[in-house]
Short mmCIF file of C-alpha atoms in Angstrom, two decimals:
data_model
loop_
_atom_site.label_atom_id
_atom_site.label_comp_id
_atom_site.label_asym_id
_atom_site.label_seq_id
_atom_site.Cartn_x
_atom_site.Cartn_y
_atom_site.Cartn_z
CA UNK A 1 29.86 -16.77 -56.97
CA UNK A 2 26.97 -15.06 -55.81
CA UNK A 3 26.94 -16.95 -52.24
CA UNK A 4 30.62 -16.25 -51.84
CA UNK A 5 30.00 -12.55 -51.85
CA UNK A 6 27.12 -12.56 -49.63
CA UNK A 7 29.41 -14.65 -46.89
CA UNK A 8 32.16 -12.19 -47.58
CA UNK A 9 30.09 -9.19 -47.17
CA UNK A 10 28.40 -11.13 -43.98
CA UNK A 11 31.88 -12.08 -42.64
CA UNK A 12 33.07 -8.19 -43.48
CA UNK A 13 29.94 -6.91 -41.47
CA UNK A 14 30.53 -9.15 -38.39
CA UNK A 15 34.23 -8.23 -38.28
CA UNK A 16 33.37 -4.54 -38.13
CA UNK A 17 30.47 -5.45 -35.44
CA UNK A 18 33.31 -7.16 -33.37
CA UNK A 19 36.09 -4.56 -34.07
CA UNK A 20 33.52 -1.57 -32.78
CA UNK A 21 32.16 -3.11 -29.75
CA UNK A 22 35.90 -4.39 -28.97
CA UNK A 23 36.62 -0.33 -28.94
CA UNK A 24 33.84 0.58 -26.95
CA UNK A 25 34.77 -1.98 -24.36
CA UNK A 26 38.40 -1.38 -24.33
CA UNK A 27 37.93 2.18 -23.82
CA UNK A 28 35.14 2.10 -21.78
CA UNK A 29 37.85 0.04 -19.39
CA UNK A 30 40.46 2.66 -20.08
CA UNK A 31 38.43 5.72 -19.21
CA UNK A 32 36.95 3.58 -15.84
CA UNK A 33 40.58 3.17 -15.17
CA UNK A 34 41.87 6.85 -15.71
CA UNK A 35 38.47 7.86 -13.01
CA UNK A 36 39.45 5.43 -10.42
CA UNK A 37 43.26 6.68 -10.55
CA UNK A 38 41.91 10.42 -10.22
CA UNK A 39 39.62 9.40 -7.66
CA UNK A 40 42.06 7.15 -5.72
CA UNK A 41 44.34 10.62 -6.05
CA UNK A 42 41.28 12.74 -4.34
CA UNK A 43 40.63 10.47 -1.76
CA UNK A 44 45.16 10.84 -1.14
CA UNK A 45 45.02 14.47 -1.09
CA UNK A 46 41.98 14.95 1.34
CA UNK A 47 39.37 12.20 2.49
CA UNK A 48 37.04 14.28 3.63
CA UNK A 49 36.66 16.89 1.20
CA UNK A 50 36.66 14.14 -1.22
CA UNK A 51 33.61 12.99 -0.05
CA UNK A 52 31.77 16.28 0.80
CA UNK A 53 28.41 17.27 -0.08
CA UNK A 54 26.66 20.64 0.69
CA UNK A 55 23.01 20.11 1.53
CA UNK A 56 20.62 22.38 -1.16
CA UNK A 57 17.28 22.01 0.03
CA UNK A 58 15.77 25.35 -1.54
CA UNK A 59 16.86 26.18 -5.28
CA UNK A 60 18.26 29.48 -6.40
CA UNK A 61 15.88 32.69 -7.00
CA UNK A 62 17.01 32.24 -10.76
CA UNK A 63 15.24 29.51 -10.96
CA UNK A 64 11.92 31.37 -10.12
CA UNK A 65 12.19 34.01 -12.41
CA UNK A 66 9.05 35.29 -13.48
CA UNK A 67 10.82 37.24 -16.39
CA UNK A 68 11.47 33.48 -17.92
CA UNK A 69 8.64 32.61 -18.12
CA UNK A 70 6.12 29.97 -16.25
CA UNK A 71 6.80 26.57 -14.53
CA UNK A 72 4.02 24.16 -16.48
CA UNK A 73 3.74 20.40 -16.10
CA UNK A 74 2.27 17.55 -18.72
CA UNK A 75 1.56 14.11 -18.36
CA UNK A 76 1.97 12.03 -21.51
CA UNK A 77 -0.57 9.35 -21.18
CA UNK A 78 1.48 6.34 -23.45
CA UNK A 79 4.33 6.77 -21.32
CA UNK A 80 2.86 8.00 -18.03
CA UNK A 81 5.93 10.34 -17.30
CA UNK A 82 4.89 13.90 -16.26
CA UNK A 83 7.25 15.96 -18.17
CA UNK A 84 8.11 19.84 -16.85
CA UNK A 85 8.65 22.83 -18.83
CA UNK A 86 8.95 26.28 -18.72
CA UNK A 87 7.01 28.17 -21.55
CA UNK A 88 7.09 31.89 -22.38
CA UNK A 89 4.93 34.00 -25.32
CA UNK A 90 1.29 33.93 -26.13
CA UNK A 91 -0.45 31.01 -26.39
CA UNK A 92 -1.22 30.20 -30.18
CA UNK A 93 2.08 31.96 -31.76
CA UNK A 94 4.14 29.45 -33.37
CA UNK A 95 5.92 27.04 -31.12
CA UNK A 96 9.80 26.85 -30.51
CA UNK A 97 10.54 23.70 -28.93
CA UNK A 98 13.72 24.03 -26.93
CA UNK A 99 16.21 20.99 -26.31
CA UNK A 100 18.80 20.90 -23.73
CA UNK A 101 22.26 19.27 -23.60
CA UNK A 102 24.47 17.39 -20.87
CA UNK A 103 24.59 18.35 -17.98
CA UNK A 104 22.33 21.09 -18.25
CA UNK A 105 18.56 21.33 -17.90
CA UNK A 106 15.65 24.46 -18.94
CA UNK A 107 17.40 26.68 -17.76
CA UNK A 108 20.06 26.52 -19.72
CA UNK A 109 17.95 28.30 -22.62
CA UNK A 110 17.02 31.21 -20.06
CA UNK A 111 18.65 34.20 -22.78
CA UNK A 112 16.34 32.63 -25.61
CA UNK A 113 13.08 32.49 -23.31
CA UNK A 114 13.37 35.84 -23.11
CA UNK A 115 14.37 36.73 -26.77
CA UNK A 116 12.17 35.09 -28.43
CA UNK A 117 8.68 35.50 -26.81
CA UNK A 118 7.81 38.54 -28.91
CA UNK A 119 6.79 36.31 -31.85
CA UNK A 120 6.71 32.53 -30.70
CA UNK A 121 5.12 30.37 -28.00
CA UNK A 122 8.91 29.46 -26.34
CA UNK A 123 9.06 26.27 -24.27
CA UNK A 124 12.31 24.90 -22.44
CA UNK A 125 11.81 21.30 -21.67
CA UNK A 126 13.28 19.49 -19.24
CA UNK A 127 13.97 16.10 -20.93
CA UNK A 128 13.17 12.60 -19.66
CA UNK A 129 15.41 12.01 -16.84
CA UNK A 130 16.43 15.40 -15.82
CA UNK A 131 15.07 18.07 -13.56
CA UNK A 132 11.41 18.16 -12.63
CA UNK A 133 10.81 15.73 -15.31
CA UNK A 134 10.05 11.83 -14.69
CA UNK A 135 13.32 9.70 -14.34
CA UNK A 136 12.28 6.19 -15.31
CA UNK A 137 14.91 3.93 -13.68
CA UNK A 138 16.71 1.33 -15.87
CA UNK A 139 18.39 2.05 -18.90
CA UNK A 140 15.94 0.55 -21.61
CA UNK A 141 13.87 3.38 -20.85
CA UNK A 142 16.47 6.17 -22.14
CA UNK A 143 16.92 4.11 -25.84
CA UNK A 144 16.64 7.25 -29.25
CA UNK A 145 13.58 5.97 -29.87
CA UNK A 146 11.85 6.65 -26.65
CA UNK A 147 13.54 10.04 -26.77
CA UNK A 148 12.24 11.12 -30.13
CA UNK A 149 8.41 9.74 -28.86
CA UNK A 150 8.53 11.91 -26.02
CA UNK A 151 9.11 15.03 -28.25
CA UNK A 152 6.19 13.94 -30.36
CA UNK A 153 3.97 13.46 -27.47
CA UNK A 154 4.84 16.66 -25.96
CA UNK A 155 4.19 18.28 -29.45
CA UNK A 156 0.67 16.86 -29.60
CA UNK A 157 0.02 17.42 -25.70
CA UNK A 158 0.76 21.03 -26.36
CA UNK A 159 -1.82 21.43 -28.97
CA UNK A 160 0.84 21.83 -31.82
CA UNK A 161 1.63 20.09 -35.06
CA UNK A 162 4.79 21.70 -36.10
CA UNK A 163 6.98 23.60 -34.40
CA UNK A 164 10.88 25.27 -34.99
CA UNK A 165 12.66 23.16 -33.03
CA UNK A 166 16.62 24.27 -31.42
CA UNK A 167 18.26 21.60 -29.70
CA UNK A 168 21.82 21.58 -28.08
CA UNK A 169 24.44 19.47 -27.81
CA UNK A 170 22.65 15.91 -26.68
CA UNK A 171 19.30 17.71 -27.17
CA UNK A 172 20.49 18.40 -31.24
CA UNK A 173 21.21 14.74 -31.28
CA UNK A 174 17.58 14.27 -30.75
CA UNK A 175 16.65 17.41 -32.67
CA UNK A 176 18.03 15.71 -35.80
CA UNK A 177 16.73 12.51 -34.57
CA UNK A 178 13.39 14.70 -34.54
CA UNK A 179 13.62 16.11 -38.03
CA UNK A 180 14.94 12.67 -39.79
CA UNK A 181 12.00 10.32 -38.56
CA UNK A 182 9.09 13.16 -38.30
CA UNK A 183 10.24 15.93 -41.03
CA UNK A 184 6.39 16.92 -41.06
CA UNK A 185 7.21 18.49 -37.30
CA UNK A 186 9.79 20.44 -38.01
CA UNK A 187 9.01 23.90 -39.60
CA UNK A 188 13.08 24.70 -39.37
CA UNK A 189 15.93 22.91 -37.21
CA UNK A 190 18.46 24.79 -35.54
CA UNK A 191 21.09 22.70 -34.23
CA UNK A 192 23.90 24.08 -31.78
CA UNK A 193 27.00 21.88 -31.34
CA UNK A 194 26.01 18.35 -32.38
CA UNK A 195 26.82 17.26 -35.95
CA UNK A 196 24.49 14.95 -37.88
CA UNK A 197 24.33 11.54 -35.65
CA UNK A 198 26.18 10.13 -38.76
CA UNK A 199 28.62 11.91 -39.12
CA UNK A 200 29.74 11.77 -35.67
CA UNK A 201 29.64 8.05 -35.17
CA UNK A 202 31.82 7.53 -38.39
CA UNK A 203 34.11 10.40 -37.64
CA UNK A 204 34.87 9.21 -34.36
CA UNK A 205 36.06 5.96 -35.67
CA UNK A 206 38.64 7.12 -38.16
CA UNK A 207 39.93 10.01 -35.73
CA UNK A 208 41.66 9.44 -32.17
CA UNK A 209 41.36 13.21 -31.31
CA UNK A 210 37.75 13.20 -31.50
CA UNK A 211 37.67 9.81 -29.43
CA UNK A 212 39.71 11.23 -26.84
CA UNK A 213 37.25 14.33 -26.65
CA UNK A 214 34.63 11.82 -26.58
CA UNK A 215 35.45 9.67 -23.34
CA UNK A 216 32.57 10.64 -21.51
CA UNK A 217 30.29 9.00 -23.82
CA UNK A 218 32.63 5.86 -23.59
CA UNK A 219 32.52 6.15 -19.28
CA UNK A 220 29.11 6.72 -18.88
CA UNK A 221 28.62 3.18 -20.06
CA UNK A 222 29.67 2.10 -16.80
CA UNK A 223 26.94 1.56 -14.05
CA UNK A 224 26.54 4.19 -11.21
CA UNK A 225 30.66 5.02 -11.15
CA UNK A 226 30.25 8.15 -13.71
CA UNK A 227 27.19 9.41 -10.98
CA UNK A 228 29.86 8.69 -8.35
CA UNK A 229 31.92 11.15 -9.71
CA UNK A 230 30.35 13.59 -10.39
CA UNK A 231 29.31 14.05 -7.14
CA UNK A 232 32.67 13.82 -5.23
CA UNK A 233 34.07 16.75 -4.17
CA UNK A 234 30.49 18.52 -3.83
CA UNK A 235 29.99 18.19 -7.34
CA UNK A 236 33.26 19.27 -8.63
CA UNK A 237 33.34 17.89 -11.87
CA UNK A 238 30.30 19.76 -12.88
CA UNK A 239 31.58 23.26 -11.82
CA UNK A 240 34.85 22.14 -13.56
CA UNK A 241 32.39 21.67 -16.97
CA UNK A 242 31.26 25.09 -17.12
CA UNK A 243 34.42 26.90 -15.42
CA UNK A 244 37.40 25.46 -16.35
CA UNK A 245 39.80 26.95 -18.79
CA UNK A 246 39.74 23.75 -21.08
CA UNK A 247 36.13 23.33 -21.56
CA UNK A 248 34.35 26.00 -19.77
CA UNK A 249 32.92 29.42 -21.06
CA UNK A 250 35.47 31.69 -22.56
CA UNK A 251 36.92 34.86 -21.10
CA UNK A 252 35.44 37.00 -23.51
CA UNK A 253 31.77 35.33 -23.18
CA UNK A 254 29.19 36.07 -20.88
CA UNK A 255 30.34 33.90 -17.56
CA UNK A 256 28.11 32.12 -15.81
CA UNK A 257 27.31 33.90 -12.38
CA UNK A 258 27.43 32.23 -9.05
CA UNK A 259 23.90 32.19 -8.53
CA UNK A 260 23.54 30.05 -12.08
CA UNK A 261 26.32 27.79 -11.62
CA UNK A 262 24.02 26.96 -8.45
CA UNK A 263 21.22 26.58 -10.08
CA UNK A 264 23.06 23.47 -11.79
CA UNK A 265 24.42 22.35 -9.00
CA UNK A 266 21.05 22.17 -7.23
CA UNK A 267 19.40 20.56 -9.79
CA UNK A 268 22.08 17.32 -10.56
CA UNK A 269 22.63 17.44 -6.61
CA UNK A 270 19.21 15.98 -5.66
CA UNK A 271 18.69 12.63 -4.94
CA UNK A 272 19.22 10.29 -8.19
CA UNK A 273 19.47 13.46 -10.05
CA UNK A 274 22.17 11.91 -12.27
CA UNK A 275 21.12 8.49 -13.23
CA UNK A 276 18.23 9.91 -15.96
CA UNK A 277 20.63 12.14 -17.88
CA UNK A 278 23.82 9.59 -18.02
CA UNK A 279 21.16 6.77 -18.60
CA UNK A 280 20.85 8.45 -21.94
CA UNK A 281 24.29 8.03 -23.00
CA UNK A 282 23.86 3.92 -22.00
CA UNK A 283 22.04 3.05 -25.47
CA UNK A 284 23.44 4.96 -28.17
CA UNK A 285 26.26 2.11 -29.64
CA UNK A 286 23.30 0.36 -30.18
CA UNK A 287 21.14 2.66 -31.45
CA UNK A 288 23.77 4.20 -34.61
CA UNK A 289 24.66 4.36 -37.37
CA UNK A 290 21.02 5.67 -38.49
CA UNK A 291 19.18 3.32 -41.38
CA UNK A 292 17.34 6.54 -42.74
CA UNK A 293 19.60 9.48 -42.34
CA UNK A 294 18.82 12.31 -44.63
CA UNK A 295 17.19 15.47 -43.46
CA UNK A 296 14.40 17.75 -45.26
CA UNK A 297 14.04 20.52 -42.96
CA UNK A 298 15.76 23.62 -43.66
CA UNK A 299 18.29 23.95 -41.23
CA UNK A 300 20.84 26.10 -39.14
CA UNK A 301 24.20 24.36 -37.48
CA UNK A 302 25.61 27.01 -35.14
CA UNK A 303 28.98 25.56 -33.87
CA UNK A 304 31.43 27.07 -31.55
CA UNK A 305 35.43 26.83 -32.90
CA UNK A 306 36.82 26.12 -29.10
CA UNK A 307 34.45 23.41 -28.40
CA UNK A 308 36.35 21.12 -25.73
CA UNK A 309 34.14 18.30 -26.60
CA UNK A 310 33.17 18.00 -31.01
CA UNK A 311 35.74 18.85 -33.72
CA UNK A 312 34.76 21.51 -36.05
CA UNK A 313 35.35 19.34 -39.07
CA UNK A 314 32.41 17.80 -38.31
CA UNK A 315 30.25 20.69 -38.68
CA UNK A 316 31.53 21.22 -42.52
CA UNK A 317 30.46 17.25 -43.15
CA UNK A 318 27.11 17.18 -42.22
CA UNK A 319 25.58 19.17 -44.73
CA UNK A 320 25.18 16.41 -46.65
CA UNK A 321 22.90 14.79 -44.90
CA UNK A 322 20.79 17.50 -45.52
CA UNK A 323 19.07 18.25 -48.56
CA UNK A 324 17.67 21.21 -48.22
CA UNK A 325 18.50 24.93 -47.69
CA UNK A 326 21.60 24.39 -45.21
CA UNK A 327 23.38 26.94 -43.28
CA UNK A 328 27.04 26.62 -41.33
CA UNK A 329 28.56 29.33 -38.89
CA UNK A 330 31.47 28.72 -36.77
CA UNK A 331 31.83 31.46 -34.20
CA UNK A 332 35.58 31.78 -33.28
CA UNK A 333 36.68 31.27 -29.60
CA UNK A 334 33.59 30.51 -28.32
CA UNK A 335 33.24 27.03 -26.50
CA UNK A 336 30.90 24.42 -26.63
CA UNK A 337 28.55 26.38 -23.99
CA UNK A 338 27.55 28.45 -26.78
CA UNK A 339 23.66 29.64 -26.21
CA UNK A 340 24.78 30.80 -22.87
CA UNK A 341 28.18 32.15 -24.01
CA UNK A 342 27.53 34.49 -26.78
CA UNK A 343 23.86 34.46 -26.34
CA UNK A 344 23.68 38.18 -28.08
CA UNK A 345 25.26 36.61 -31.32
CA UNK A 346 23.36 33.13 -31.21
CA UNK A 347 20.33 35.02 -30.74
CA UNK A 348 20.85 37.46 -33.85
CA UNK A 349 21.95 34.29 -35.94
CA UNK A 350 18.56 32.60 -35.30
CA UNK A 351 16.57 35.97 -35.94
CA UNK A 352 18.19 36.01 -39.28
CA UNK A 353 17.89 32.47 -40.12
CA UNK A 354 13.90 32.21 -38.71
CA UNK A 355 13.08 35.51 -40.99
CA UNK A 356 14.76 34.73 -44.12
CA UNK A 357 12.98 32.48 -46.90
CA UNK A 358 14.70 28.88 -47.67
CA UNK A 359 14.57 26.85 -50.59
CA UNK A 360 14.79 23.35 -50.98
CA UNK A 361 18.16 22.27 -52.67
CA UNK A 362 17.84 20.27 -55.96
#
């Protein structure tokens, strides 16, 4: 009797294995199919502007301002990438580790270099792959746990120990990544947009809506088509992710000016500038569900209610993963952009959560 339930349990394992990598395929084939319609209709409408590019050979002023802080490089001698960051506040305050999503890179954290320099040691990395940072070329090189070393490394290269660590959207997949496997690092986590990687991967089975928001994760499977285009159209798509009225930054929010929207632009429209930060997307059906899952850290989830991209509902489940103090706020039409949207109210939020004692929950 025994036997029979292990083969059954086997048997019900392997069907589940088969029945989620037959979705990812299958989808991955139906999102490849909906791009090369869309593209086939750009190329219909007008060849030529389909396929222009704009030459940026000198990045924005933004990019150089002093006020954010300063440009710093470190090579991590395990890996031998040279990782680049920009770091604000006195050298030997506390360190707040900063974690960027997709497509977005240091500068995407500009509001909160400047914010919170008064009492920490603020560094905006630019993660494996993207920006001025190493981009290792095949895929194997992008897997969670290669991710979640490079933090660690960067940590110790630094001079730190511990550190509060914010990560958004991809970046607070590896921020709770971060606080899971090293919970001695991670004074408190403050995670913007990204639910526990748990949750999401078992949420997104058992509801379409959230697949559907989730295609990009099933089409950047592909080789070099999702790098493809993006670029069409002088990088269209990206200006589309920030701008648009379905997943862009909300009227009321504080709009992204021309000069940053360049900045972006500049930075994903250099050569290969693409491959690093879609490479990271190409290991993560293998890499979850998580065997150790629970987090210790005291912890902030800041989520925005008109994210185009990660159901609220999500939000509400994750805190039980997390057994400790655990706070939830959902800011009301404010999209998934949120750090750079409402970065008056995000800021205030962290102040408060950073200042206030936690306890550990029995």
């Amino acid at each position: 009797m025994a036997k029979l339930r292990d083969c059954l349990l086997r048997l019900t394992v392997t069907i589940r294995s088969l029945l989620f990598w037959s979705l990812v395929y299958c989808y991955c084939g139906l999102c490849a199919s909906i791009y090369l319609l869309k593209l086939l209709w750009s190329i219909g409408k007008g060849p030529a502007q389909t396929f222009r590019r704009v030459a940026r050979e000198h990045p924005p002023a933004c990019l150089n301002d002093p006020s954010l802080g300063t440009h710093c490089y470190v090579r991590i001698k395990d890996s031998g990438l040279r990782f680049h960051y920009v770091a604000t506040g006195e050298r030997g305050k506390p360190l707040m580790l900063l974690l960027h999503g997709f497509p977005e890179f240091w500068y995407s954290w500009r509001h909160q270099l400047r914010e919170f320099k008064s009492e920490y040691r603020v560094v905006a990395l630019d993660l494996r792959g993207y920006g001025e940072t190493d981009a290792p070329i095949h895929r194997e090189n992008y897997k969670l746990d290669c991710l979640i070393t490079d933090v660690k490394d960067i940590l110790d290269s630094l001079g730190y120990s511990k550190c509060v660590l914010i990560g958004h959207d991809w970046g607070g997949m590896i921020a709770w990544l971060i606080a899971i496997c090293y919970p001695e690092m991670v004074m408190k986590l403050i995670v913007i947009n990204f639910p526990h990687p748990n949750v999401f991967t078992e949420y997104i089975l058992r509801h379409p809506a959230q697949l559907f928001k989730s295609s990009h994760y099933y089409f950047f499977q592909i080789p070099w088509f999702p790098e493809f285009m993006f670029s069409i159209n002088d990088f269209k798509a990206l200006k589309h992710l920030f701008t648009s009225h379905s997943t862009g930054i909300g009227r009321k929010g504080c709009r992204l000016t021309t000069e940053d929207l360049e900045a972006y632009i500049y930075v994903f429209s250099q050569p290969g500038a693409l491959n690093g930060p879609i490479n990271h997307y190409r290991n993560i059906f293998s890499c979850l569900p998580l065997k150790h899952h629970m987090v210790t850290t005291p912890t902030l989830l800041l989520w925005g209610e008109k994210d185009a991209f990660m159901e609220a509902e999500m939000a509400e489940v994750t805190k039980i993963y997390v057994k400790n103090y655990f706070r939830l706020t959902i800011l009301s039409d404010v999209s998934h952009w949120l750090q750079q949207e409402q970065p008056d109210i995000v800021n205030k939020l962290i102040w408060t959560f950073l200042k206030e004692e936690t306890r550990r929950k029995d």
